[in-house]
Amino acid sequence: MAIQNNDGVELAKNPTRVKPPPMHKVLLLNDDFTPMEFVVIVLQQFFGLDRERANRVMLKVHTEGKGVCGVYPKDVAATKVAQVMDFSRQHQHPLQCVMEEN
């Protein structure tokens, strides 16, 4: 189907398809020094998890070595990682937060 503009020129109507952005998982990694309660606070404050869900993720981090906090587009995931790392350092905890492509 063609569309005619004011100049009499016909423009072809090509639908463009945009792929959704690649998503990235944000993960917390276990360590032997960061208190469990601090991890729960991080999960609630930066990832919007309720207390019950935050406790489940914290226990997964504790028992399995890592836990998924959320899945986001790359720039959002990078911002979350930076925020968590800054917050952890401000409170003198070695908590590690990383991202990986989903």
Backbone as a chain_set.jsonl record, in Angstrom:
{"seq": "MAIQNNDGVELAKNPTRVKPPPMHKVLLLNDDFTPMEFVVIVLQQFFGLDRERANRVMLKVHTEGKGVCGVYPKDVAATKVAQVMDFSRQHQHPLQCVMEEN", "coords": {"N": [[0.844, -1.173, 0.0], [0.595, 2.18, -0.825], [1.296, 5.542, 0.122], [0.274, 8.788, -0.623], [1.901, 11.869, -0.641], [1.831, 15.497, -0.18], [3.329, 16.434, -2.375], [2.763, 14.829, -4.453], [4.252, 12.606, -4.585], [4.667, 9.202, -4.18], [4.877, 7.334, -1.275], [6.226, 4.412, -0.023], [4.75, 2.217, 2.251], [6.315, 0.808, 4.755], [6.234, -1.459, 7.23], [7.956, -1.206, 10.262], [9.831, -3.298, 12.322], [10.673, -3.616, 15.58], [12.939, -5.114, 17.698], [12.573, -6.231, 21.055], [14.594, -4.886, 23.738], [17.644, -6.573, 24.754], [17.499, -8.482, 27.712], [18.749, -8.364, 31.084], [19.927, -10.194, 33.865], [20.046, -9.302, 37.261], [22.192, -10.072, 39.816], [22.875, -11.115, 43.164], [25.765, -11.969, 44.985], [27.001, -14.465, 47.18], [28.758, -13.954, 50.257], [30.975, -14.267, 53.075], [30.679, -12.317, 54.993], [28.792, -10.177, 54.811], [25.909, -9.2, 56.508], [22.856, -11.073, 56.747], [20.497, -9.65, 57.122], [21.134, -7.152, 56.083], [21.303, -7.765, 53.366], [18.615, -8.351, 52.857], [17.53, -5.806, 53.276], [18.719, -4.421, 51.124], [17.522, -5.774, 48.957], [14.849, -5.066, 49.322], [14.945, -2.239, 49.217], [16.242, -1.521, 46.753], [15.182, -3.181, 44.807], [12.517, -3.414, 45.191], [11.246, -5.535, 46.485], [8.938, -7.357, 48.54], [9.018, -8.099, 52.08], [8.877, -10.908, 52.543], [9.479, -12.072, 50.008], [12.02, -10.955, 49.638], [13.405, -12.201, 51.725], [13.355, -14.84, 50.799], [14.93, -14.67, 48.46], [17.331, -13.814, 49.61], [17.955, -16.081, 51.167], [18.379, -17.901, 49.121], [20.649, -16.796, 47.926], [22.387, -17.161, 50.079], [22.424, -19.998, 50.422], [22.874, -21.093, 47.849], [24.808, -19.587, 46.674], [24.342, -17.536, 44.868], [21.749, -15.265, 43.823], [18.86, -14.26, 41.998], [17.87, -10.973, 41.582], [16.291, -9.461, 39.938], [15.125, -8.847, 36.542], [16.133, -6.876, 33.895], [16.29, -4.257, 31.34], [19.491, -3.594, 29.766], [20.739, -1.05, 30.522], [19.265, -0.269, 32.77], [19.731, -2.433, 34.459], [22.518, -2.161, 34.82], [22.587, 0.265, 36.194], [21.254, -0.442, 38.577], [23.075, -2.344, 39.604], [25.312, -0.679, 40.084], [24.196, 1.068, 42.015], [23.645, -0.683, 44.163], [26.217, -1.641, 44.73], [27.52, 0.762, 45.488], [25.973, 1.48, 47.756], [26.494, -0.713, 49.418], [29.261, -0.433, 49.852], [29.282, 2.029, 51.168], [28.218, 1.262, 53.563], [30.135, -0.365, 54.451], [30.267, -3.097, 53.642], [31.109, -6.133, 51.947], [29.405, -6.98, 49.895], [28.603, -8.33, 46.746], [27.354, -7.403, 43.6], [26.187, -8.284, 40.489], [25.652, -8.388, 36.891], [24.161, -10.304, 34.268], [23.621, -11.408, 30.924], [20.342, -12.351, 30.054]], "CA": [[0.0, 0.0, 0.0], [1.384, 3.402, -0.928], [0.66, 6.752, 0.636], [0.671, 9.912, -1.452], [2.023, 13.092, 0.157], [1.401, 16.73, -0.86], [4.096, 16.656, -3.6], [2.343, 13.862, -5.445], [5.192, 11.489, -4.54], [4.134, 8.086, -3.416], [5.79, 6.743, -0.308], [5.867, 3.034, 0.327], [4.523, 2.043, 3.684], [7.008, -0.387, 5.225], [6.165, -1.563, 8.691], [9.242, -1.519, 10.893], [9.697, -4.157, 13.488], [11.752, -3.38, 16.525], [13.061, -6.18, 18.687], [12.709, -5.721, 22.415], [16.008, -4.869, 24.137], [18.059, -7.766, 25.495], [17.306, -8.332, 29.15], [19.877, -8.794, 31.908], [19.628, -10.56, 35.252], [20.882, -8.709, 38.304], [22.428, -11.129, 40.794], [23.693, -10.894, 44.356], [26.658, -13.092, 45.235], [27.203, -14.739, 48.596], [30.059, -13.791, 50.903], [30.917, -14.705, 54.471], [30.752, -11.181, 55.891], [27.617, -9.307, 54.757], [24.794, -9.746, 57.29], [21.655, -11.441, 55.992], [19.511, -8.563, 57.238], [21.54, -6.108, 55.141], [20.908, -8.247, 52.036], [17.16, -8.16, 52.781], [17.308, -4.363, 53.104], [19.093, -4.103, 49.733], [16.488, -6.319, 48.067], [13.633, -4.265, 49.471], [15.162, -0.848, 48.841], [16.652, -1.317, 45.365], [14.462, -4.039, 43.868], [11.094, -3.317, 45.485], [10.675, -6.8, 46.94], [8.358, -7.338, 49.879], [9.891, -8.757, 53.062], [8.866, -12.362, 52.343], [10.228, -12.374, 48.773], [13.413, -10.584, 49.902], [13.98, -13.267, 52.544], [13.563, -16.02, 49.95], [16.087, -14.419, 47.597], [18.499, -13.798, 50.496], [18.288, -17.469, 51.504], [18.925, -18.513, 47.907], [22.022, -16.292, 47.845], [23.139, -17.785, 51.171], [22.58, -21.448, 50.265], [23.313, -21.49, 46.51], [25.927, -18.76, 46.236], [23.868, -16.361, 44.139], [20.306, -15.184, 43.684], [18.386, -13.261, 41.03], [17.113, -9.866, 42.173], [15.348, -8.983, 38.946], [15.554, -8.885, 35.153], [15.93, -5.519, 33.406], [17.109, -3.878, 30.185], [20.905, -3.465, 30.14], [21.088, 0.188, 31.23], [18.617, -0.299, 34.086], [20.472, -3.425, 35.244], [23.807, -1.56, 35.175], [22.33, 1.272, 37.231], [20.947, -1.16, 39.826], [24.332, -2.911, 40.095], [26.104, 0.429, 40.627], [23.556, 1.554, 43.237], [23.842, -1.671, 45.225], [27.635, -1.65, 45.082], [27.794, 1.997, 46.236], [25.304, 1.374, 49.053], [27.218, -1.71, 50.208], [30.542, 0.146, 50.266], [28.992, 3.075, 52.155], [27.94, 0.583, 54.833], [31.32, -1.189, 54.702], [29.995, -4.514, 53.415], [31.693, -6.577, 50.683], [28.38, -7.586, 49.039], [28.847, -8.183, 45.307], [26.177, -7.406, 42.747], [26.621, -8.384, 39.096], [24.581, -8.607, 35.928], [24.492, -11.173, 33.146], [22.551, -11.417, 29.923], [19.325, -13.37, 30.328]], "C": [[0.888, 1.235, 0.0], [0.569, 4.575, -0.411], [1.163, 7.916, -0.218], [0.75, 11.152, -0.564], [1.639, 14.304, -0.692], [2.117, 16.973, -2.18], [3.656, 15.731, -4.725], [3.269, 12.651, -5.495], [4.593, 10.398, -3.677], [5.219, 7.508, -2.511], [5.316, 5.344, 0.025], [5.748, 2.925, 1.837], [5.153, 0.717, 4.103], [6.902, -0.46, 6.744], [7.548, -1.925, 9.241], [8.98, -2.342, 12.139], [10.919, -3.967, 14.356], [11.762, -4.509, 17.534], [13.126, -5.558, 20.079], [14.182, -5.755, 22.829], [16.374, -6.163, 24.865], [17.95, -7.496, 26.992], [18.514, -8.909, 29.893], [19.399, -9.104, 33.324], [20.584, -9.812, 36.168], [20.964, -9.745, 39.422], [23.201, -10.595, 41.996], [24.504, -12.155, 44.576], [26.911, -13.236, 46.725], [28.626, -14.39, 49.027], [29.883, -14.156, 52.371], [30.814, -13.554, 55.463], [29.51, -10.294, 55.916], [26.476, -9.939, 55.545], [23.566, -10.014, 56.415], [20.622, -10.321, 56.011], [19.849, -7.418, 56.28], [21.131, -6.497, 53.721], [19.399, -8.057, 51.835], [16.834, -6.684, 52.562], [17.621, -3.94, 51.666], [18.003, -4.562, 48.774], [15.193, -5.514, 48.149], [13.825, -2.864, 48.893], [15.433, -0.657, 47.348], [15.862, -2.131, 44.348], [12.966, -4.116, 44.163], [10.448, -4.616, 45.928], [10.034, -6.634, 48.307], [9.252, -8.183, 50.793], [9.994, -10.272, 52.828], [9.699, -12.762, 51.117], [11.712, -12.057, 48.965], [14.104, -11.655, 50.743], [14.255, -14.518, 51.72], [14.79, -15.852, 49.053], [17.362, -14.43, 48.439], [18.918, -15.216, 50.855], [18.857, -18.215, 50.302], [20.38, -18.078, 47.719], [22.892, -17.028, 48.865], [23.416, -19.266, 50.914], [23.161, -21.866, 48.917], [24.444, -20.634, 45.954], [25.546, -17.535, 45.431], [22.351, -16.42, 44.029], [19.926, -14.051, 42.753], [17.511, -12.237, 41.749], [16.028, -9.361, 41.238], [15.946, -9.08, 37.558], [15.143, -7.551, 34.52], [16.651, -5.326, 32.073], [18.53, -3.537, 30.672], [21.214, -2.211, 30.952], [20.459, 0.252, 32.623], [19.361, -1.27, 35.0], [21.808, -2.845, 35.698], [23.652, -0.51, 36.27], [22.054, 0.609, 38.572], [22.22, -1.743, 40.436], [25.167, -1.812, 40.753], [25.519, 0.943, 41.942], [23.796, 0.606, 44.41], [25.295, -1.682, 45.677], [28.004, -0.4, 45.897], [27.215, 1.93, 47.647], [26.052, 0.405, 49.965], [28.542, -1.15, 50.714], [30.342, 1.243, 51.317], [28.763, 2.476, 53.54], [29.024, -0.438, 55.177], [31.045, -2.692, 54.656], [30.568, -4.914, 52.052], [30.688, -7.212, 49.706], [28.679, -7.289, 47.569], [27.539, -8.311, 44.545], [26.688, -7.372, 41.311], [25.404, -8.53, 38.189], [25.09, -9.553, 34.848], [23.311, -11.206, 32.207], [21.63, -12.607, 30.173], [19.207, -14.337, 29.177]], "O": [[1.846, 1.305, 0.77], [-0.659, 4.599, -0.493], [2.358, 8.007, -0.5], [-0.188, 11.463, 0.17], [1.167, 14.14, -1.817], [1.569, 17.659, -3.042], [4.146, 15.854, -5.848], [3.101, 11.771, -6.34], [4.081, 10.65, -2.586], [6.336, 7.235, -2.951], [4.14, 5.126, 0.319], [6.553, 3.476, 2.587], [4.606, -0.355, 3.844], [7.432, 0.398, 7.45], [8.213, -2.833, 8.742], [8.036, -2.102, 12.893], [12.054, -4.138, 13.911], [10.742, -4.827, 18.146], [13.678, -4.471, 20.249], [14.942, -6.576, 22.316], [15.527, -6.777, 25.514], [18.274, -6.407, 27.466], [19.199, -9.808, 29.406], [18.585, -8.381, 33.9], [21.777, -9.703, 35.887], [19.944, -10.232, 39.911], [24.07, -9.733, 41.858], [24.013, -13.267, 44.384], [27.022, -12.243, 47.444], [29.573, -14.52, 48.251], [28.76, -14.332, 52.843], [30.859, -13.789, 56.67], [29.205, -9.709, 56.955], [26.107, -11.084, 55.287], [23.282, -9.275, 55.472], [19.948, -10.081, 55.01], [18.948, -6.787, 55.727], [20.663, -5.653, 52.958], [18.963, -7.648, 50.76], [15.964, -6.35, 51.758], [16.862, -3.18, 51.064], [17.607, -3.817, 47.877], [14.522, -5.312, 47.137], [12.967, -2.364, 48.166], [14.906, 0.276, 46.742], [15.867, -1.813, 43.159], [12.23, -4.808, 43.459], [9.24, -4.794, 45.77], [10.52, -5.867, 49.139], [10.138, -8.894, 50.32], [11.082, -10.842, 52.909], [10.52, -13.677, 51.185], [12.569, -12.81, 48.503], [15.266, -11.98, 50.497], [15.273, -15.183, 51.917], [15.59, -16.775, 48.905], [18.371, -14.998, 48.02], [20.109, -15.526, 50.849], [19.728, -19.071, 50.459], [21.239, -18.896, 47.39], [23.998, -17.465, 48.548], [24.525, -19.738, 51.161], [23.861, -22.874, 48.833], [24.977, -20.925, 44.883], [26.332, -16.595, 45.318], [21.749, -17.489, 44.129], [20.584, -13.011, 42.72], [16.546, -12.586, 42.429], [14.979, -8.894, 41.681], [17.134, -9.363, 37.406], [13.984, -7.143, 34.591], [17.516, -6.123, 31.71], [18.734, -3.231, 31.846], [21.889, -2.302, 31.978], [21.071, 0.778, 33.553], [19.597, -0.972, 36.171], [22.19, -3.024, 36.854], [24.489, -0.412, 37.167], [22.568, 1.053, 39.599], [22.427, -1.65, 41.646], [25.674, -1.998, 41.859], [26.263, 1.222, 42.882], [24.113, 1.045, 45.516], [25.573, -1.729, 46.876], [28.725, -0.502, 46.889], [27.887, 2.281, 48.617], [26.224, 0.676, 51.154], [28.907, -1.363, 51.87], [31.14, 1.368, 52.246], [29.072, 3.097, 54.557], [28.854, -1.265, 56.072], [31.516, -3.454, 55.5], [30.52, -4.128, 51.106], [31.097, -7.914, 48.781], [28.969, -6.152, 47.197], [26.729, -9.201, 44.804], [27.519, -6.536, 40.958], [24.286, -8.761, 38.65], [26.284, -9.599, 34.55], [22.16, -11.055, 32.618], [22.08, -13.715, 30.465], [18.399, -15.264, 29.23]]}, "num_chains": 1, "name": "protein.A"}
